[in-house]
PDB file of C-alpha atoms in Angstrom:
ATOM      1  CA  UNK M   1      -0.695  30.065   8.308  1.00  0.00           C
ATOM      2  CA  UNK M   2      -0.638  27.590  11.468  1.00  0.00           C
ATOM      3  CA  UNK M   3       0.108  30.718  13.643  1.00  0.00           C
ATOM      4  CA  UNK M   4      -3.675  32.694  12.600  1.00  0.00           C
ATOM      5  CA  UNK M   5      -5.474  29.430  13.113  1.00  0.00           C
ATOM      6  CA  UNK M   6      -5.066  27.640   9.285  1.00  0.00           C
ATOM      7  CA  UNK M   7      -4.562  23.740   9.285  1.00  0.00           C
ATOM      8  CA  UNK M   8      -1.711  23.987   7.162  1.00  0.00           C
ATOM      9  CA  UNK M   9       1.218  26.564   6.311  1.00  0.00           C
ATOM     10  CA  UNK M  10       1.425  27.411   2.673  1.00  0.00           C
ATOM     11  CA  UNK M  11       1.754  30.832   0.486  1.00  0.00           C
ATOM     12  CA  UNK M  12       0.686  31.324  -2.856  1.00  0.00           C
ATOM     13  CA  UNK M  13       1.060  34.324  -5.329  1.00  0.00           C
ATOM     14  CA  UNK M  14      -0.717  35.344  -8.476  1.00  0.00           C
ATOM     15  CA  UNK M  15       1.363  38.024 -10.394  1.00  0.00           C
ATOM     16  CA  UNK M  16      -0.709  39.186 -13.762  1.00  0.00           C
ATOM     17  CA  UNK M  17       0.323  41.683 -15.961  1.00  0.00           C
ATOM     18  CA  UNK M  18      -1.445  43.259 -18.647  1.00  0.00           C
ATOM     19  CA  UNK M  19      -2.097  46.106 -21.435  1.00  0.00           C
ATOM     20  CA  UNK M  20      -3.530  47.340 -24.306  1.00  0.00           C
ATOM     21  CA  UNK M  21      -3.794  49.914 -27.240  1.00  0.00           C
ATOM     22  CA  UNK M  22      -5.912  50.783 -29.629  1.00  0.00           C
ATOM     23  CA  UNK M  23      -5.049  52.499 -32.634  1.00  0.00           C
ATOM     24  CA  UNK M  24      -8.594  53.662 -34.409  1.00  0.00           C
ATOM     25  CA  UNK M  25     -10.677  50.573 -35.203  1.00  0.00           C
ATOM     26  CA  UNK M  26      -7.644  48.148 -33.941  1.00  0.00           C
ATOM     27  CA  UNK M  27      -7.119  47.166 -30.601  1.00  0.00           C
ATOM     28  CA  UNK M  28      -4.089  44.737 -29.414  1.00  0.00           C
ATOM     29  CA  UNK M  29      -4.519  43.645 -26.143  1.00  0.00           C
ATOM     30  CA  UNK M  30      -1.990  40.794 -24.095  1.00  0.00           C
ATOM     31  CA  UNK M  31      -1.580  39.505 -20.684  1.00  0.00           C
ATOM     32  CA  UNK M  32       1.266  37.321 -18.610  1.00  0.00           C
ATOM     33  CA  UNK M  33      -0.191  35.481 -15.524  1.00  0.00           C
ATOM     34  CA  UNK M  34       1.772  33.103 -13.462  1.00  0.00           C
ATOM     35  CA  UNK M  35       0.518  31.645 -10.451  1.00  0.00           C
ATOM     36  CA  UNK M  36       2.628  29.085  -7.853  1.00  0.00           C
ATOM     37  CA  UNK M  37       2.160  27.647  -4.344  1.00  0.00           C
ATOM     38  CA  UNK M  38       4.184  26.778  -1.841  1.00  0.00           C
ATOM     39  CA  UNK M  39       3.196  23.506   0.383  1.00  0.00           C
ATOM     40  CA  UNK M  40       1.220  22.412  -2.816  1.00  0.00           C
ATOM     41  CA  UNK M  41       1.413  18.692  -2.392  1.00  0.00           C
ATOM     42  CA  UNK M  42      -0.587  19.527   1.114  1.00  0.00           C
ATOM     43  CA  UNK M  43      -2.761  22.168  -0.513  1.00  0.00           C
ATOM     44  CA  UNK M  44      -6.740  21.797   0.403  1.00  0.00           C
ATOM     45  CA  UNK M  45      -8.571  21.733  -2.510  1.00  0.00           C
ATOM     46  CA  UNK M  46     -10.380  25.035  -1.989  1.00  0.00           C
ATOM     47  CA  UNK M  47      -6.588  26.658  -2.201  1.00  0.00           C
ATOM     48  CA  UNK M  48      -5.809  25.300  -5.546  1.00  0.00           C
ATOM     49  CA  UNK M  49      -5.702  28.028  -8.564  1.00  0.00           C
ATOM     50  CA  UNK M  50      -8.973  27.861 -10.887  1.00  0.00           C
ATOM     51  CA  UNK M  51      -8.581  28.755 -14.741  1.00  0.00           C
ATOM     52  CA  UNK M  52      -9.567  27.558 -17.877  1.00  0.00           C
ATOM     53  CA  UNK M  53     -12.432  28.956 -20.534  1.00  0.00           C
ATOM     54  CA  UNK M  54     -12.775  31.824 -22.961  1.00  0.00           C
ATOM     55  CA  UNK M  55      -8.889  33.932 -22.860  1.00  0.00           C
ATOM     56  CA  UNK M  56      -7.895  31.159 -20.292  1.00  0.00           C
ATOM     57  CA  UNK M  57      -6.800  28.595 -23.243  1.00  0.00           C
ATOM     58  CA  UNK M  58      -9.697  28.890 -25.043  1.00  0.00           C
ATOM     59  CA  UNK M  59     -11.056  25.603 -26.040  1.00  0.00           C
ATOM     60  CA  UNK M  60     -11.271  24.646 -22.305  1.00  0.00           C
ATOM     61  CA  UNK M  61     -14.799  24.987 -20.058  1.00  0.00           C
ATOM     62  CA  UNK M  62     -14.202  27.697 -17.992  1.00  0.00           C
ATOM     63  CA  UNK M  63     -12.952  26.930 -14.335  1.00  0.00           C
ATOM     64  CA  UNK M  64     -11.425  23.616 -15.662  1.00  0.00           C
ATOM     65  CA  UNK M  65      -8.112  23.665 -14.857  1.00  0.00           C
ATOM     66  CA  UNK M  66      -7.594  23.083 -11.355  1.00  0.00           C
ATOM     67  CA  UNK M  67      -3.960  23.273  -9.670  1.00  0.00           C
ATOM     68  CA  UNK M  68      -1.710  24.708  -7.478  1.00  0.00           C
ATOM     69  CA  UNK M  69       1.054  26.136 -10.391  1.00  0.00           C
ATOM     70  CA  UNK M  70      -0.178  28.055 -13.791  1.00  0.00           C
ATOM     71  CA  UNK M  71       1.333  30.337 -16.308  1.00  0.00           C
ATOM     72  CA  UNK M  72      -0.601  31.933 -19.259  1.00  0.00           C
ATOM     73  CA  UNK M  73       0.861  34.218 -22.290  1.00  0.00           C
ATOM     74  CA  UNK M  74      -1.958  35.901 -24.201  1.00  0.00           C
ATOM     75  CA  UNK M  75      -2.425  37.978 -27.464  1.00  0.00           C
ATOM     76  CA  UNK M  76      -5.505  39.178 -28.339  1.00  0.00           C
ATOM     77  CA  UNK M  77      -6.371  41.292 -31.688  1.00  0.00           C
ATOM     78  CA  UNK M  78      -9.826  42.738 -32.410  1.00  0.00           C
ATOM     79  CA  UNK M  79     -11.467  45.597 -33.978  1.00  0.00           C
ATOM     80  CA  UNK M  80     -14.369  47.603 -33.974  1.00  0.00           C
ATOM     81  CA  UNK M  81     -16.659  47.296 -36.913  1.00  0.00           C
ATOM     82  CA  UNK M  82     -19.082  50.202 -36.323  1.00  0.00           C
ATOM     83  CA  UNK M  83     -22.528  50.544 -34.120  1.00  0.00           C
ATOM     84  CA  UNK M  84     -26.143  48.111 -34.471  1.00  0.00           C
ATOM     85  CA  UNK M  85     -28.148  50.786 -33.112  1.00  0.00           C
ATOM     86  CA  UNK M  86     -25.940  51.821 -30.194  1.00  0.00           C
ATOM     87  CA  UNK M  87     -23.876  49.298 -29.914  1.00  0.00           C
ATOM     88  CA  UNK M  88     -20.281  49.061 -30.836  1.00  0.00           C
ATOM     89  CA  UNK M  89     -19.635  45.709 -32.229  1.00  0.00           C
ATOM     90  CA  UNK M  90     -15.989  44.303 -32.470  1.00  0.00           C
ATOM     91  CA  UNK M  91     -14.110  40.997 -33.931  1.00  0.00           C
ATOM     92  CA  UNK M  92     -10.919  39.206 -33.736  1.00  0.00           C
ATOM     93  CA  UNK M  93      -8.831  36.107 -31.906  1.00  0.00           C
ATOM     94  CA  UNK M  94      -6.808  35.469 -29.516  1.00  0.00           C
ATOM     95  CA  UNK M  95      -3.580  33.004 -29.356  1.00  0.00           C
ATOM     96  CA  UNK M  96      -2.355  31.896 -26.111  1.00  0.00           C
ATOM     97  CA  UNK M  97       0.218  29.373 -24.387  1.00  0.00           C
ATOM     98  CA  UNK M  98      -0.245  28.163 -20.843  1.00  0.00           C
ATOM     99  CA  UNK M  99      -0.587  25.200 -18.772  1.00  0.00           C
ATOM    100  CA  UNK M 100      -1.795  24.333 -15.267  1.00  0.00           C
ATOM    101  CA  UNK M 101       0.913  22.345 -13.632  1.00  0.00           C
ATOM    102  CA  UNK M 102       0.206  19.612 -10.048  1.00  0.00           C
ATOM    103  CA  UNK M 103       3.874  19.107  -9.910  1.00  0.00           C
ATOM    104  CA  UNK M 104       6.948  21.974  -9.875  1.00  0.00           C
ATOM    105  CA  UNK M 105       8.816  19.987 -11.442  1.00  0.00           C
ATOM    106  CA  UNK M 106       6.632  20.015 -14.221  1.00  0.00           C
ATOM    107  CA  UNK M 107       6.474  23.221 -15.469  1.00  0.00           C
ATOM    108  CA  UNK M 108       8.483  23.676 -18.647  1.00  0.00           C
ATOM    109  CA  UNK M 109       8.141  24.982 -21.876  1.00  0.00           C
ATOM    110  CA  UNK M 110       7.967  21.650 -23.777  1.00  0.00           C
ATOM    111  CA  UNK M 111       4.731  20.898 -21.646  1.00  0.00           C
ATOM    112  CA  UNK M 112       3.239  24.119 -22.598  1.00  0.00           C
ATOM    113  CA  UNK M 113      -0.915  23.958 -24.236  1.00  0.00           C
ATOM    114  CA  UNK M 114      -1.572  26.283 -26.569  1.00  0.00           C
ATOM    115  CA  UNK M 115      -4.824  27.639 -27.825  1.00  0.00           C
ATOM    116  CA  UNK M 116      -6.692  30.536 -29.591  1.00  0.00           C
ATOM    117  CA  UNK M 117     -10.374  31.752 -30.111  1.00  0.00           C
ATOM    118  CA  UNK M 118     -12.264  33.870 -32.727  1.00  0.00           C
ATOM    119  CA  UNK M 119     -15.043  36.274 -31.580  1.00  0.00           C
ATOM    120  CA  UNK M 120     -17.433  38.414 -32.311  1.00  0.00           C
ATOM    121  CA  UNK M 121     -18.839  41.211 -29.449  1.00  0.00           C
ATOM    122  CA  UNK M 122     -20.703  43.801 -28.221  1.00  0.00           C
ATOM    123  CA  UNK M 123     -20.066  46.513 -25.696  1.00  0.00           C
ATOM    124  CA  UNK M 124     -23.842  46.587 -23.744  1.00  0.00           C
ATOM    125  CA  UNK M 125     -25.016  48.359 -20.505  1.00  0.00           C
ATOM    126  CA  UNK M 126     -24.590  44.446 -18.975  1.00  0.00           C
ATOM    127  CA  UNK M 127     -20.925  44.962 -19.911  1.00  0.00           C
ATOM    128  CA  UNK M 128     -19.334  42.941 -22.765  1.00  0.00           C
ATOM    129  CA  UNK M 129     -21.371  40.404 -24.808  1.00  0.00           C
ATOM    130  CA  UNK M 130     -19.026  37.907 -26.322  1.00  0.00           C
ATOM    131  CA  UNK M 131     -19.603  35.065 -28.618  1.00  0.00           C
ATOM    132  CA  UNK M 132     -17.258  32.774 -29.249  1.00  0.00           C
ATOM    133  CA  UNK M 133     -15.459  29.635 -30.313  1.00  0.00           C
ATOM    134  CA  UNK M 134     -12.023  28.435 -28.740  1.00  0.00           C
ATOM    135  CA  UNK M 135      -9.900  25.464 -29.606  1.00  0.00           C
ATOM    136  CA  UNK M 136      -6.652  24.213 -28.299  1.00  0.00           C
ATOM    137  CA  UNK M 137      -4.147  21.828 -29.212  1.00  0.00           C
ATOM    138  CA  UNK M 138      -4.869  18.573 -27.787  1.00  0.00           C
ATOM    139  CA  UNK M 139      -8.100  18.932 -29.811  1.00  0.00           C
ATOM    140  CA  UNK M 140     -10.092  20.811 -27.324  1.00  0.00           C
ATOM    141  CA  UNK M 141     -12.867  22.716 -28.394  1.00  0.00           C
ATOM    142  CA  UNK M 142     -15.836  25.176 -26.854  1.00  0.00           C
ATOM    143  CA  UNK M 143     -18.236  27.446 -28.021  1.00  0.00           C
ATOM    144  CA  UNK M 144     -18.350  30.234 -25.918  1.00  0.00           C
ATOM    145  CA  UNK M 145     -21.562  32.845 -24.956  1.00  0.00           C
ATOM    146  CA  UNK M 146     -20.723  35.379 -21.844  1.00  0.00           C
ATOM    147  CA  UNK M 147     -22.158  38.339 -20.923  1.00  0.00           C
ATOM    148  CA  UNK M 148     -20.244  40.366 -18.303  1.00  0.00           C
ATOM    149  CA  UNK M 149     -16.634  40.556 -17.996  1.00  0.00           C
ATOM    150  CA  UNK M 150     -13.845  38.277 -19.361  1.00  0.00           C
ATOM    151  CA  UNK M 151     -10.657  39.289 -19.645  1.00  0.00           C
ATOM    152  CA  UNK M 152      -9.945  39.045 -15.928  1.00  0.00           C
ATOM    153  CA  UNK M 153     -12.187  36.433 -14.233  1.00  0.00           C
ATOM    154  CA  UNK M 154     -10.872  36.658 -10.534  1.00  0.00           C
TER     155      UNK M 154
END
């Protein structure tokens, strides 16, 4: 804002919503996030929403997708497969359906990316240990190694 010494006036909001449960081995896990601007075509570039990588549609490099509007569905299925010593060691994918928009106008469903990954991790004292491979559907694809957390990046 002009009025606490900004060069430009503009708003944004990032709403994410997300939850899990785990039922013995199996845990389902999914996540909504939509973020928009307001005053985006004026927008400094340091104020434009950064996604992308592993859970972000998978199959991008992380922090790729750079823009003032995006939206992301996620569902994510994996499950535990025992201990390696003492650590637990878990599978599975996810799907998801996004897209990182420059334009308002833009964002519909028939514009929409979608993507998944397969995994394998482990739960360490460094915090998750994930490797990965992600792919979307404009033929995208990563292989993924991170160490830390994932699921929520910002």
């Amino acid at each position: 804002r002009e009025d606490l010494g900004a060069d430009l006036n503009y708003e944004q909001i990032r709403l994410t919503i997300s939850g899990s449960t785990t039922f013995e081995r199996y845990t389902i896990f999914g996540r909504a996030i939509a973020e928009t601007s307001s005053n985006a075509d004026n927008l400094p570039l340091n104020a434009l929403f950064i996604n992308g990588g592993l859970f972000e549609l998978s199959g991008t490099v992380r922090n790729e997708l750079l823009s003032p509007y995006f939206g992301l569905l996620e569902a994510a299925f994996y499950r535990r497969l025992g201990d390696i010593t003492f650590l637990p060691i878990y599978t599975g994918f996810s799907l998801e359906a996004g897209n990182a928009w420059d334009n308002q106008d833009d964002i519909r469903t028939d514009n929409l990316r979608y993507a998944g990954s397969i995994f394998i991790g482990a739960d360490t004292f460094m915090g998750p240990l994930y490797f990965a491979f992600g792919a979307t559907d404009r033929g995208e694809r990563t292989i993924y190694l991170n160490i830390g957390k994932t699921f929520l990046n910002n």
